[in-house]
Tab-separated table of C-alpha atoms in Angstrom:
chain	number	residue	atom	x	y	z
A	1	MET	CA	143.821	119.286	43.363
A	2	PHE	CA	144.460	121.859	40.594
A	3	GLY	CA	147.119	123.706	42.623
A	4	THR	CA	148.866	120.523	43.721
A	5	TYR	CA	149.024	119.137	40.209
A	6	LEU	CA	150.171	122.516	38.853
A	7	ARG	CA	153.012	122.808	41.369
A	8	ARG	CA	154.166	119.250	40.710
A	9	GLU	CA	154.284	119.709	36.947
A	10	LEU	CA	156.209	123.014	37.161
A	11	VAL	CA	158.787	121.406	39.452
A	12	ASN	CA	159.111	118.252	37.363
A	13	ARG	CA	159.527	120.265	34.154
A	14	ARG	CA	162.049	122.809	35.406
A	15	LYS	CA	163.915	123.028	32.106
A	16	GLN	CA	160.801	123.982	30.174
A	17	THR	CA	159.746	126.465	32.851
A	18	VAL	CA	163.199	128.108	32.951
A	19	ILE	CA	163.482	128.444	29.160
A	20	ILE	CA	159.982	129.885	28.746
A	21	SER	CA	160.458	132.249	31.699
A	22	ILE	CA	163.830	133.542	30.457
A	23	GLY	CA	162.479	134.176	26.958
A	24	MET	CA	159.462	135.996	28.358
A	25	ALA	CA	161.627	137.948	30.812
A	26	LEU	CA	163.931	139.303	28.102
A	27	ALA	CA	160.968	140.355	25.969
A	28	ILE	CA	159.109	142.010	28.850
A	29	GLY	CA	162.286	143.742	30.065
A	30	LEU	CA	162.938	145.166	26.594
A	31	VAL	CA	159.345	146.392	26.298
A	32	ILE	CA	159.613	148.202	29.645
A	33	LEU	CA	162.958	149.768	28.715
A	34	VAL	CA	161.783	150.946	25.267
A	35	ASN	CA	158.530	152.373	26.652
A	36	SER	CA	160.356	154.197	29.445
A	37	ILE	CA	162.945	155.698	27.090
A	38	SER	CA	160.167	156.679	24.689
A	39	ALA	CA	158.356	158.477	27.515
A	40	GLY	CA	161.627	160.176	28.467
A	41	VAL	CA	162.186	161.381	24.895
A	42	GLN	CA	158.633	162.725	24.727
A	43	GLY	CA	159.204	164.561	27.995
A	44	ALA	CA	162.433	166.043	26.634
A	45	GLN	CA	160.645	167.179	23.474
A	46	ALA	CA	157.922	168.771	25.588
A	47	SER	CA	160.502	170.741	27.580
A	48	VAL	CA	161.984	172.122	24.346
A	49	LEU	CA	158.555	173.006	22.959
A	50	GLN	CA	157.557	174.744	26.196
A	51	SER	CA	160.344	177.255	25.707
A	52	VAL	CA	158.733	178.392	22.455
A	53	TYR	CA	155.015	177.745	22.870
A	54	GLY	CA	154.615	177.971	26.629
A	55	VAL	CA	153.762	175.653	29.482
A	56	GLY	CA	150.295	174.163	29.141
A	57	THR	CA	149.896	175.064	25.475
A	58	ASP	CA	148.081	172.115	23.922
A	59	ILE	CA	147.267	173.607	20.518
A	60	THR	CA	148.662	176.392	18.359
A	61	ILE	CA	146.796	178.067	15.518
A	62	SER	CA	148.344	179.966	12.633
A	63	GLN	CA	147.792	180.636	8.949
A	64	ALA	CA	149.828	179.064	6.184
A	65	ALA	CA	152.442	181.404	4.735
A	66	VAL	CA	151.527	182.971	1.405
A	67	ALA	CA	153.802	184.263	-1.313
A	68	PRO	CA	154.286	188.060	-1.232
A	69	THR	CA	152.397	190.054	-3.834
A	70	ALA	CA	154.248	191.560	-6.745
A	71	GLY	CA	156.195	194.645	-5.792
A	72	ALA	CA	155.835	194.015	-2.067
A	73	ALA	CA	159.007	194.265	-0.064
A	74	PRO	CA	158.364	193.702	3.650
A	75	GLY	CA	160.870	195.267	5.912
A	76	ALA	CA	162.284	197.634	3.282
A	77	PHE	CA	163.717	201.053	4.033
A	78	ALA	CA	162.954	204.086	1.876
A	79	PHE	CA	164.822	207.351	2.114
A	80	GLY	CA	163.337	210.380	0.434
A	81	SER	CA	164.733	213.829	-0.118
A	82	GLY	CA	165.885	215.357	3.127
A	83	SER	CA	166.270	212.055	4.989
A	84	GLY	CA	169.056	212.017	7.552
A	85	ALA	CA	171.536	214.711	8.453
A	86	THR	CA	174.131	215.815	5.957
A	87	ALA	CA	177.528	217.181	6.969
A	88	GLY	CA	180.827	217.310	5.119
A	89	GLY	CA	179.438	215.652	2.013
A	90	THR	CA	178.081	212.659	3.969
A	91	THR	CA	174.499	211.884	4.962
A	92	THR	CA	174.000	210.054	8.249
A	93	LEU	CA	170.871	207.876	8.275
A	94	ASN	CA	169.113	205.919	11.010
A	95	GLN	CA	165.757	204.257	10.470
A	96	SER	CA	163.832	201.397	12.094
A	97	THR	CA	161.021	199.332	10.648
A	98	LEU	CA	158.805	196.828	12.459
A	99	THR	CA	157.260	194.202	10.195
A	100	THR	CA	155.975	190.660	10.181
A	101	SER	CA	158.235	187.897	8.952
A	102	ARG	CA	157.990	187.046	5.270
A	103	THR	CA	157.043	183.498	6.273
A	104	GLU	CA	154.359	184.624	8.734
A	105	THR	CA	150.779	185.305	7.663
A	106	VAL	CA	148.678	187.576	9.849
A	107	PHE	CA	144.956	187.032	10.186
A	108	ASP	CA	141.953	188.690	11.769
A	109	ALA	CA	142.091	188.910	15.553
A	110	THR	CA	138.381	188.071	15.747
A	111	GLN	CA	139.375	184.450	15.216
A	112	LEU	CA	140.545	184.489	18.832
A	113	ASP	CA	136.902	185.024	19.860
A	114	THR	CA	135.892	182.021	17.754
A	115	VAL	CA	138.550	179.892	19.457
A	116	SER	CA	137.602	181.055	22.972
A	117	ALA	CA	133.945	180.222	22.310
A	118	THR	CA	134.749	176.656	21.187
A	119	SER	CA	133.736	173.945	23.638
A	120	GLY	CA	136.727	172.354	25.348
A	121	VAL	CA	138.912	175.478	25.416
A	122	SER	CA	140.189	176.356	28.880
A	123	ALA	CA	142.288	179.385	27.891
A	124	ALA	CA	143.443	181.077	24.695
A	125	THR	CA	145.636	184.041	23.847
A	126	ALA	CA	146.970	185.633	20.677
A	127	THR	CA	150.361	187.001	19.679
A	128	LEU	CA	151.858	188.940	16.792
A	129	SER	CA	155.358	187.870	15.727
A	130	LEU	CA	157.440	190.713	14.329
A	131	THR	CA	160.992	191.584	13.378
A	132	ASN	CA	162.533	194.972	14.099
A	133	MET	CA	165.239	196.024	11.638
A	134	THR	CA	167.317	199.141	12.179
A	135	PHE	CA	169.332	200.627	9.330
A	136	SER	CA	172.115	202.967	10.384
A	137	GLY	CA	175.079	204.301	8.501
A	138	GLN	CA	176.615	207.017	6.365
A	139	LEU	CA	176.031	207.548	2.674
A	140	PRO	CA	177.609	209.986	0.176
A	141	SER	CA	175.446	213.057	-0.384
A	142	GLN	CA	175.743	212.562	-4.166
A	143	ALA	CA	175.006	209.116	-5.530
A	144	THR	CA	173.207	207.396	-8.290
A	145	GLY	CA	169.704	206.843	-6.894
A	146	THR	CA	167.711	204.421	-8.944
A	147	SER	CA	164.912	202.151	-7.952
A	148	GLY	CA	165.961	199.302	-5.728
A	149	THR	CA	169.443	200.677	-4.957
A	150	THR	CA	171.189	202.088	-1.932
A	151	GLY	CA	171.642	205.710	-2.866
A	152	GLY	CA	171.680	209.141	-1.404
A	153	ALA	CA	168.681	211.258	-0.629
A	154	GLY	CA	166.528	209.587	-3.234
A	155	GLY	CA	167.571	205.930	-2.716
A	156	ALA	CA	165.925	202.898	-1.180
A	157	VAL	CA	167.119	199.854	0.735
A	158	GLY	CA	165.634	196.386	0.630
A	159	GLY	CA	163.883	196.520	-2.717
A	160	GLN	CA	161.607	199.478	-1.902
A	161	ALA	CA	161.227	201.738	-4.966
A	162	GLY	CA	162.698	205.160	-4.392
A	163	SER	CA	163.120	208.257	-6.471
A	164	SER	CA	163.957	207.656	-10.118
A	165	THR	CA	166.052	210.828	-10.253
A	166	THR	CA	169.553	210.134	-11.519
A	167	GLN	CA	172.334	211.949	-9.706
A	168	THR	CA	176.048	212.201	-10.370
A	169	ALA	CA	178.313	209.415	-9.209
A	170	PRO	CA	179.852	209.834	-5.772
A	171	THR	CA	183.280	211.392	-5.542
A	172	GLY	CA	183.953	210.056	-2.126
A	173	GLY	CA	182.376	208.442	0.887
A	174	PRO	CA	182.914	207.532	4.507
A	175	ASP	CA	185.044	204.604	3.502
A	176	GLY	CA	187.284	206.855	1.422
A	177	ALA	CA	186.589	204.961	-1.779
A	178	GLY	CA	183.397	206.540	-3.038
A	179	GLY	CA	181.213	203.946	-1.265
A	180	SER	CA	179.001	203.893	1.784
A	181	SER	CA	179.214	202.465	5.295
A	182	PHE	CA	176.108	201.081	6.978
A	183	SER	CA	174.795	198.228	9.114
A	184	VAL	CA	171.455	196.507	9.712
A	185	ASP	CA	170.557	195.254	13.173
A	186	ASN	CA	167.744	192.713	13.614
A	187	PHE	CA	165.895	191.481	16.681
A	188	THR	CA	162.583	189.702	17.148
A	189	VAL	CA	159.569	191.287	18.811
A	190	LEU	CA	156.503	189.487	20.137
A	191	GLY	CA	153.300	191.397	20.721
A	192	LEU	CA	151.137	189.687	23.317
A	193	ASP	CA	148.179	190.271	25.558
A	194	PRO	CA	149.596	191.105	29.014
A	195	THR	CA	146.464	189.640	30.631
A	196	GLY	CA	146.918	186.230	28.991
A	197	ALA	CA	150.245	185.185	30.530
A	198	SER	CA	148.791	181.887	31.794
A	199	VAL	CA	149.132	180.404	28.313
A	200	GLY	CA	151.565	181.139	25.512
A	201	PRO	CA	155.312	181.928	25.391
A	202	LEU	CA	155.447	184.020	28.587
A	203	SER	CA	154.083	181.110	30.625
A	204	ALA	CA	157.422	179.338	30.089
A	205	VAL	CA	159.730	182.051	31.423
A	206	THR	CA	161.265	182.967	34.740
A	207	LEU	CA	161.508	186.581	35.832
A	208	ALA	CA	165.180	187.587	35.879
A	209	SER	CA	164.810	191.256	36.878
A	210	GLY	CA	162.112	193.913	37.158
A	211	ARG	CA	158.585	192.741	36.415
A	212	LEU	CA	156.453	191.121	33.741
A	213	LEU	CA	153.884	192.922	31.627
A	214	THR	CA	150.527	193.325	33.363
A	215	ALA	CA	147.057	194.507	32.398
A	216	ALA	CA	148.156	198.050	33.271
A	217	ASP	CA	150.694	197.922	30.416
A	218	VAL	CA	148.050	197.674	27.697
A	219	GLY	CA	148.569	200.627	25.338
A	220	THR	CA	151.889	201.631	26.927
A	221	ASP	CA	155.401	201.688	25.481
A	222	ASN	CA	156.772	199.216	27.991
A	223	ALA	CA	158.829	196.174	27.066
A	224	VAL	CA	160.232	193.001	28.617
A	225	LEU	CA	163.482	191.609	27.200
A	226	ASP	CA	164.968	188.153	27.013
A	227	SER	CA	167.864	188.252	29.487
A	228	SER	CA	170.343	186.723	27.018
A	229	TYR	CA	169.469	189.310	24.371
A	230	ALA	CA	169.591	192.116	26.938
A	231	THR	CA	173.110	191.072	27.940
A	232	SER	CA	174.345	190.830	24.354
A	233	ALA	CA	172.804	194.205	23.489
A	234	SER	CA	174.058	195.861	26.716
A	235	LEU	CA	170.514	196.651	27.850
A	236	ALA	CA	169.026	196.418	31.331
A	237	THR	CA	165.834	196.964	33.300
A	238	GLY	CA	165.135	200.682	33.643
A	239	GLY	CA	166.775	201.495	30.341
A	240	THR	CA	165.202	202.077	26.962
A	241	ILE	CA	165.087	200.339	23.585
A	242	SER	CA	163.987	201.676	20.195
A	243	ILE	CA	161.332	199.554	18.462
A	244	GLY	CA	159.930	200.678	15.146
A	245	GLY	CA	161.225	204.187	15.783
A	246	THR	CA	159.480	204.402	19.166
A	247	THR	CA	161.331	204.474	22.473
A	248	PHE	CA	160.214	201.776	24.922
A	249	THR	CA	160.991	201.550	28.622
A	250	ILE	CA	162.450	198.206	29.694
A	251	VAL	CA	160.424	197.120	32.735
A	252	GLY	CA	161.929	193.647	33.153
A	253	THR	CA	163.960	190.791	31.762
A	254	VAL	CA	163.072	187.106	31.597
A	255	SER	CA	164.974	183.875	31.128
A	256	SER	CA	163.901	180.414	30.055
A	257	SER	CA	162.553	178.170	32.798
A	258	GLY	CA	164.051	175.188	30.975
A	259	SER	CA	167.631	174.164	30.332
A	260	ASP	CA	167.957	176.318	27.224
A	261	SER	CA	169.379	179.831	27.378
A	262	VAL	CA	166.843	181.858	25.386
A	263	THR	CA	163.092	182.369	25.260
A	264	ALA	CA	160.686	182.586	22.319
A	265	SER	CA	161.536	186.196	21.425
A	266	ASP	CA	164.121	188.890	22.081
A	267	VAL	CA	161.553	191.510	23.104
A	268	TYR	CA	157.961	191.343	24.391
A	269	ILE	CA	155.569	194.298	24.095
A	270	PRO	CA	151.778	194.789	24.482
A	271	LEU	CA	149.826	193.355	21.557
A	272	ASP	CA	147.852	196.508	20.774
A	273	VAL	CA	151.041	198.575	20.595
A	274	ALA	CA	152.713	195.987	18.356
A	275	GLN	CA	149.718	196.027	16.020
A	276	THR	CA	149.774	199.820	15.727
A	277	LEU	CA	153.538	200.180	15.188
A	278	SER	CA	153.634	197.457	12.536
A	279	SER	CA	150.475	198.664	10.746
A	280	ASN	CA	148.677	195.422	11.646
A	281	VAL	CA	145.785	196.819	13.666
A	282	GLY	CA	143.298	194.055	14.421
A	283	LYS	CA	145.712	191.373	13.184
A	284	ILE	CA	147.499	188.477	14.910
A	285	SER	CA	149.859	185.735	13.753
A	286	ASN	CA	149.380	182.941	16.316
A	287	ILE	CA	146.842	181.700	18.839
A	288	TYR	CA	147.860	179.509	21.794
A	289	VAL	CA	145.208	177.240	23.326
A	290	THR	CA	144.970	175.216	26.519
A	291	ALA	CA	142.414	172.400	26.470
A	292	SER	CA	140.036	171.803	29.363
A	293	SER	CA	141.081	168.139	29.421
A	294	SER	CA	144.318	166.519	28.279
A	295	SER	CA	142.324	163.594	26.931
A	296	GLY	CA	140.212	165.898	24.776
A	297	VAL	CA	143.024	167.623	22.864
A	298	ASP	CA	142.512	165.684	19.635
A	299	GLN	CA	138.753	166.242	19.684
A	300	LEU	CA	139.294	169.945	20.378
A	301	ALA	CA	141.755	170.187	17.492
A	302	THR	CA	139.126	168.662	15.191
A	303	SER	CA	136.526	171.169	16.400
A	304	LEU	CA	138.894	174.091	15.851
A	305	LYS	CA	139.707	172.905	12.326
A	306	SER	CA	135.992	172.898	11.570
A	307	ALA	CA	135.508	176.356	13.099
A	308	LEU	CA	138.584	177.782	11.313
A	309	PRO	CA	138.822	175.917	7.992
A	310	THR	CA	141.630	178.107	6.622
A	311	ALA	CA	143.794	177.908	9.727
A	312	THR	CA	146.654	175.539	10.544
A	313	VAL	CA	145.804	173.792	13.821
A	314	SER	CA	148.727	171.959	15.449
A	315	THR	CA	148.783	169.847	18.604
A	316	GLN	CA	151.826	169.116	20.752
A	317	ALA	CA	152.246	165.835	18.871
A	318	ASP	CA	152.380	167.751	15.588
A	319	LEU	CA	154.833	170.290	16.995
A	320	ALA	CA	157.110	167.545	18.330
A	321	SER	CA	158.045	166.698	14.753
A	322	THR	CA	159.625	170.166	14.429
A	323	VAL	CA	162.184	169.472	17.150
A	324	SER	CA	165.601	168.940	15.594
A	325	GLY	CA	169.012	167.799	16.815
A	326	SER	CA	170.046	164.548	18.487
A	327	LEU	CA	166.717	164.603	20.349
A	328	SER	CA	164.938	164.103	17.024
A	329	THR	CA	167.341	161.270	16.141
A	330	ALA	CA	166.692	159.565	19.473
A	331	SER	CA	162.952	159.889	18.944
A	332	SER	CA	163.172	158.255	15.512
A	333	LEU	CA	165.409	155.506	16.875
A	334	VAL	CA	163.046	154.659	19.718
A	335	SER	CA	159.947	154.915	17.539
A	336	ASN	CA	161.302	152.758	14.747
A	337	LEU	CA	164.138	150.462	15.801
A	338	GLY	CA	163.115	150.164	19.455
A	339	THR	CA	159.457	149.458	18.756
A	340	TRP	CA	160.076	146.905	16.026
A	341	LEU	CA	162.798	145.206	18.066
A	342	SER	CA	160.397	144.890	20.991
A	343	ILE	CA	157.729	143.401	18.754
A	344	LEU	CA	160.143	140.881	17.230
A	345	VAL	CA	161.561	139.775	20.586
A	346	LEU	CA	158.080	139.541	22.077
A	347	ALA	CA	156.860	137.467	19.129
A	348	ALA	CA	159.897	135.183	19.488
A	349	ALA	CA	159.197	134.743	23.205
A	350	PHE	CA	155.568	133.864	22.528
A	351	LEU	CA	156.611	131.401	19.817
A	352	ILE	CA	159.126	129.717	22.148
A	353	ALA	CA	156.465	129.403	24.833
A	354	ILE	CA	153.987	127.880	22.374
A	355	LEU	CA	156.491	125.400	20.895
A	356	PHE	CA	157.733	124.219	24.302
A	357	THR	CA	154.172	123.849	25.574
A	358	ILE	CA	153.155	121.765	22.548
A	359	SER	CA	156.323	119.700	22.913
A	360	GLY	CA	155.540	119.124	26.586
A	361	VAL	CA	151.984	118.058	25.778
A	362	THR	CA	153.287	115.565	23.205
A	363	ARG	CA	155.607	114.000	25.777
A	364	ARG	CA	152.687	113.741	28.196
A	365	THR	CA	150.457	111.713	25.854
A	366	ARG	CA	150.221	108.775	28.289
A	367	GLU	CA	149.498	111.102	31.184
A	368	PHE	CA	146.669	113.010	29.499
A	369	GLY	CA	145.201	109.864	27.978
A	370	THR	CA	145.106	108.233	31.400
A	371	LEU	CA	143.515	111.299	32.979
A	372	LYS	CA	140.794	111.282	30.347
A	373	ALA	CA	140.279	107.564	30.954
A	374	VAL	CA	139.647	108.180	34.655
A	375	GLY	CA	137.104	110.894	33.934
A	376	TRP	CA	138.893	114.205	33.309
A	377	SER	CA	136.956	116.366	30.874
A	378	ASN	CA	138.554	118.185	27.947
A	379	ARG	CA	137.812	121.487	29.656
A	380	ARG	CA	139.676	120.437	32.796
A	381	ILE	CA	142.715	119.294	30.824
A	382	VAL	CA	142.792	122.547	28.824
A	383	SER	CA	142.528	124.547	32.064
A	384	GLN	CA	145.397	122.540	33.583
A	385	VAL	CA	147.733	123.174	30.617
A	386	ALA	CA	146.691	126.825	30.353
A	387	GLY	CA	147.235	127.333	34.076
A	388	GLU	CA	150.765	125.949	33.853
A	389	SER	CA	151.567	128.224	30.884
A	390	VAL	CA	150.118	131.339	32.550
A	391	VAL	CA	152.185	130.699	35.677
A	392	GLN	CA	155.315	130.262	33.539
A	393	GLY	CA	154.445	133.531	31.766
A	394	LEU	CA	153.937	135.336	35.075
A	395	ILE	CA	157.285	134.073	36.371
A	396	GLY	CA	158.913	135.374	33.201
A	397	GLY	CA	156.976	138.633	33.527
A	398	ALA	CA	158.122	139.142	37.120
A	399	ILE	CA	161.751	138.550	36.133
A	400	GLY	CA	161.245	140.784	33.084
A	401	ILE	CA	159.945	143.634	35.238
A	402	VAL	CA	163.066	143.416	37.382
A	403	VAL	CA	165.284	143.327	34.269
A	404	GLY	CA	163.445	146.283	32.765
A	405	LEU	CA	163.660	148.335	35.960
A	406	VAL	CA	167.381	147.640	36.225
A	407	GLY	CA	167.810	148.770	32.607
A	408	VAL	CA	165.860	151.974	33.306
A	409	LEU	CA	167.954	152.578	36.432
A	410	VAL	CA	171.153	152.232	34.399
A	411	VAL	CA	169.863	154.747	31.804
A	412	ASN	CA	168.936	157.243	34.534
A	413	ILE	CA	172.320	156.845	36.246
A	414	ILE	CA	174.180	157.379	32.978
A	415	ALA	CA	171.773	160.276	32.214
A	416	PRO	CA	172.678	160.718	28.530
A	417	THR	CA	172.321	164.259	27.203
A	418	LEU	CA	170.517	165.137	23.993
A	419	SER	CA	170.393	168.405	22.100
A	420	GLY	CA	167.230	169.807	20.601
A	421	SER	CA	165.842	173.027	19.171
A	422	ALA	CA	162.503	174.288	17.927
A	423	ALA	CA	161.881	177.432	15.899
A	424	ALA	CA	159.180	179.877	16.931
A	425	THR	CA	159.199	181.564	13.519
A	426	SER	CA	160.766	180.639	10.245
A	427	ALA	CA	163.715	182.496	8.819
A	428	ALA	CA	163.280	184.566	5.691
A	429	THR	CA	166.403	185.876	4.079
A	430	GLY	CA	166.568	188.836	1.804
A	431	PRO	CA	169.183	190.188	-0.588
A	432	GLY	CA	171.812	190.524	2.082
A	433	GLY	CA	171.258	187.192	3.795
A	434	GLY	CA	169.453	186.390	7.012
A	435	GLY	CA	170.241	185.930	10.629
A	436	ALA	CA	170.688	188.368	13.401
A	437	GLY	CA	172.666	191.386	12.593
A	438	GLY	CA	173.073	190.745	8.899
A	439	GLY	CA	171.181	191.358	5.687
A	440	PHE	CA	167.673	192.629	5.166
A	441	GLY	CA	165.821	189.349	5.795
A	442	ALA	CA	163.573	188.723	8.742
A	443	ALA	CA	165.657	186.914	11.330
A	444	ALA	CA	164.216	183.771	12.823
A	445	LYS	CA	163.829	183.479	16.556
A	446	ALA	CA	164.615	179.906	17.529
A	447	VAL	CA	165.451	178.197	20.752
A	448	ALA	CA	169.215	177.805	20.726
A	449	SER	CA	170.533	174.280	20.834
A	450	THR	CA	169.145	172.987	24.104
A	451	THR	CA	170.871	170.282	26.107
A	452	VAL	CA	168.350	167.985	27.760
A	453	THR	CA	169.192	165.211	30.196
A	454	LEU	CA	167.265	162.087	29.276
A	455	GLN	CA	165.382	160.598	32.205
A	456	ALA	CA	163.399	157.416	31.593
A	457	PRO	CA	160.330	157.396	33.866
A	458	VAL	CA	158.614	154.238	35.043
A	459	THR	CA	154.855	154.471	35.352
A	460	LEU	CA	152.211	152.110	36.632
A	461	GLY	CA	150.874	151.881	33.095
A	462	ILE	CA	154.150	150.423	31.822
A	463	ILE	CA	154.164	147.808	34.595
A	464	LEU	CA	150.563	146.864	33.848
A	465	ILE	CA	151.409	146.502	30.150
A	466	ALA	CA	154.267	144.177	31.073
A	467	VAL	CA	152.030	142.027	33.276
A	468	GLY	CA	149.355	141.957	30.579
A	469	LEU	CA	151.854	140.787	27.953
A	470	ALA	CA	153.119	138.051	30.269
A	471	VAL	CA	149.577	136.790	30.862
A	472	LEU	CA	148.798	137.035	27.149
A	473	GLY	CA	151.859	134.978	26.247
A	474	GLY	CA	150.933	132.336	28.789
A	475	LEU	CA	147.330	132.199	27.598
A	476	LEU	CA	148.360	131.821	23.959
A	477	ALA	CA	150.763	128.998	24.744
A	478	GLY	CA	148.290	127.357	27.131
A	479	ALA	CA	145.351	127.632	24.731
A	480	ILE	CA	147.255	126.031	21.858
A	481	GLY	CA	148.863	123.377	24.079
A	482	GLY	CA	145.548	122.665	25.805
A	483	TRP	CA	143.793	122.290	22.468
A	484	ARG	CA	146.470	119.757	21.483
A	485	ALA	CA	146.015	117.854	24.756
A	486	ALA	CA	142.211	117.877	24.463
A	487	ARG	CA	142.427	116.036	21.152
A	488	LEU	CA	144.108	113.010	22.752
A	489	ARG	CA	142.005	109.875	23.235
A	490	PRO	CA	142.192	107.430	26.173
A	491	ALA	CA	143.032	104.592	23.756
A	492	GLU	CA	146.348	106.320	22.945
A	493	ALA	CA	147.383	106.072	26.566
A	494	LEU	CA	146.499	102.397	26.714
A	495	ARG	CA	148.510	101.682	23.556
A	496	SER	CA	151.557	103.455	25.026
A	497	VAL	CA	151.530	101.340	28.224
A	498	GLY	CA	154.044	98.558	28.485
C-alpha cells in the first residue's frame, strides 16, 4: 500500500519532483566537486612538504629562534696575523666556516630520546641544519685593520672583531685601485643520522648516482649531494668537497622523488661529524617523527608538547600553511569560497525542498483530510509525506553524484598545474645580503618553485557524504511537510467537498 501510494504521488506530481531533484542534484554535485578538489589540493601540498620533511613525517619538532647575544656574529671570518699566503704585496685568503643559521636554534640531542620514548611514536630521527660559507679572495698586504672591517692580516669579515692595530692605507690591490677582490660561496649542509633514513628528508629522495649514507658512514667524512647542486657546482660522485675546512668524499648524489628539482639540502653528512665541525656537539636543530597511527597524530602532538614544553611541535596540517605560491591560493580559494558556496547552495536546495513539500501538502488538504477520516493515523500520514520527500532527495542525490563525478572528470582531464614551495630553513641575511653565493648571511635552503598537477580524487567517503546529505534534505522537507499534514482535521476535507 505504502509503495503503491508513493509511486502514484511521485508520478502525479512530476513538476515538484523534478524541481526538488534538480535543486538537490546541483547542491550535491557542487559538494562532491569541492571536496574532491580540496582533497587534491591537500595531496599536492603533501607532495611539496615531502620534499623538505620526508615521506611519512607526521610531526616535526624544533625550537623557536632566539635573538643573537650581543657581540655574537655567527658565520663570521677572522683573519689574524700570518693568515693566508702573501706574494707581490697581495695576501691570498681562503677560509670556510660551518655554522647554524641565524634563524635556527639548536637544542640538546637528548630530547630525541624523550620523543622516541613517547607512546605513539613509530620512528624518530634528528638533524642539524647548517650553512657552509667559504671566503676566498685577495687582499692588500697593507690595509687599515680595525674591528669589524675587511683588512689585511689583522682584519675580520662578517662582524667578527679582529686586531685593533692600525696599519697604513693600501697603496694598491688586486683590482688596481687600492681595494680588494674576494667572494663568498654559500651552500646548505644537513647533518643526519645515517641509520634513520626511514623518516626525515632523505626518505623523500631518489638515488641518482653512487650510494646513500649508511650506518658504516657514522664518524666518516663522507657526503651525499643534491644532484642539482652537484651539477651547478661541477661536482660528481667519487670527487671531493670542502666543508668547514675538511675534505669530504662524495659517495653519492640524490634527486627529489617529487616533481620539484631540488631536495631539502645541498649536502648531507653524518650527524656526529656535522656536530663536531660546527662546534655543536650533542646538539640538533630538528626532530622528524612518524606516528604509529595516522588517526593518532593530533593526540601524539599534544603528548609531545607536554613532554617538551619549550619546543615547537608542528603537524603536517600546521606545515601546510607554510606552502606558498598558487598552490596556497588554490587552498584558500577552496577552503573559503568553495566551502561557503557549497553551504549556501545546499541550504538553498534544502529550503526549496521544504517549501515545495509544504506547498504540496497544502494543495492536498482534501486528500489528507479524507485519509484521516477513513482511519489513517497522524504517524502514517507523516511517514507517507516523509517517504515521498526522501525518495525525491535520493533521486536528486543520484543525479548530483553523476554531475559531481563528471565535474571531477573534467578537472582531471584539464589537469591544471599549480606552483608551490616550502622552506626547510629560514633565510638570514647579513651585511652583504643573503642568498646563495652572495653576502655573509646564512642562505636558506628551500624547495624551488614546484609545479604540481592537480588531480581531484573521488573517495567512497565523498560519495557517502553526498548520499547522507540527500537523505538529510529529504528528511527535513518530509518532517516539516508531514508535521503540516498531521495538523489537518477530517472536517477540513468535508468542508472542501463540493
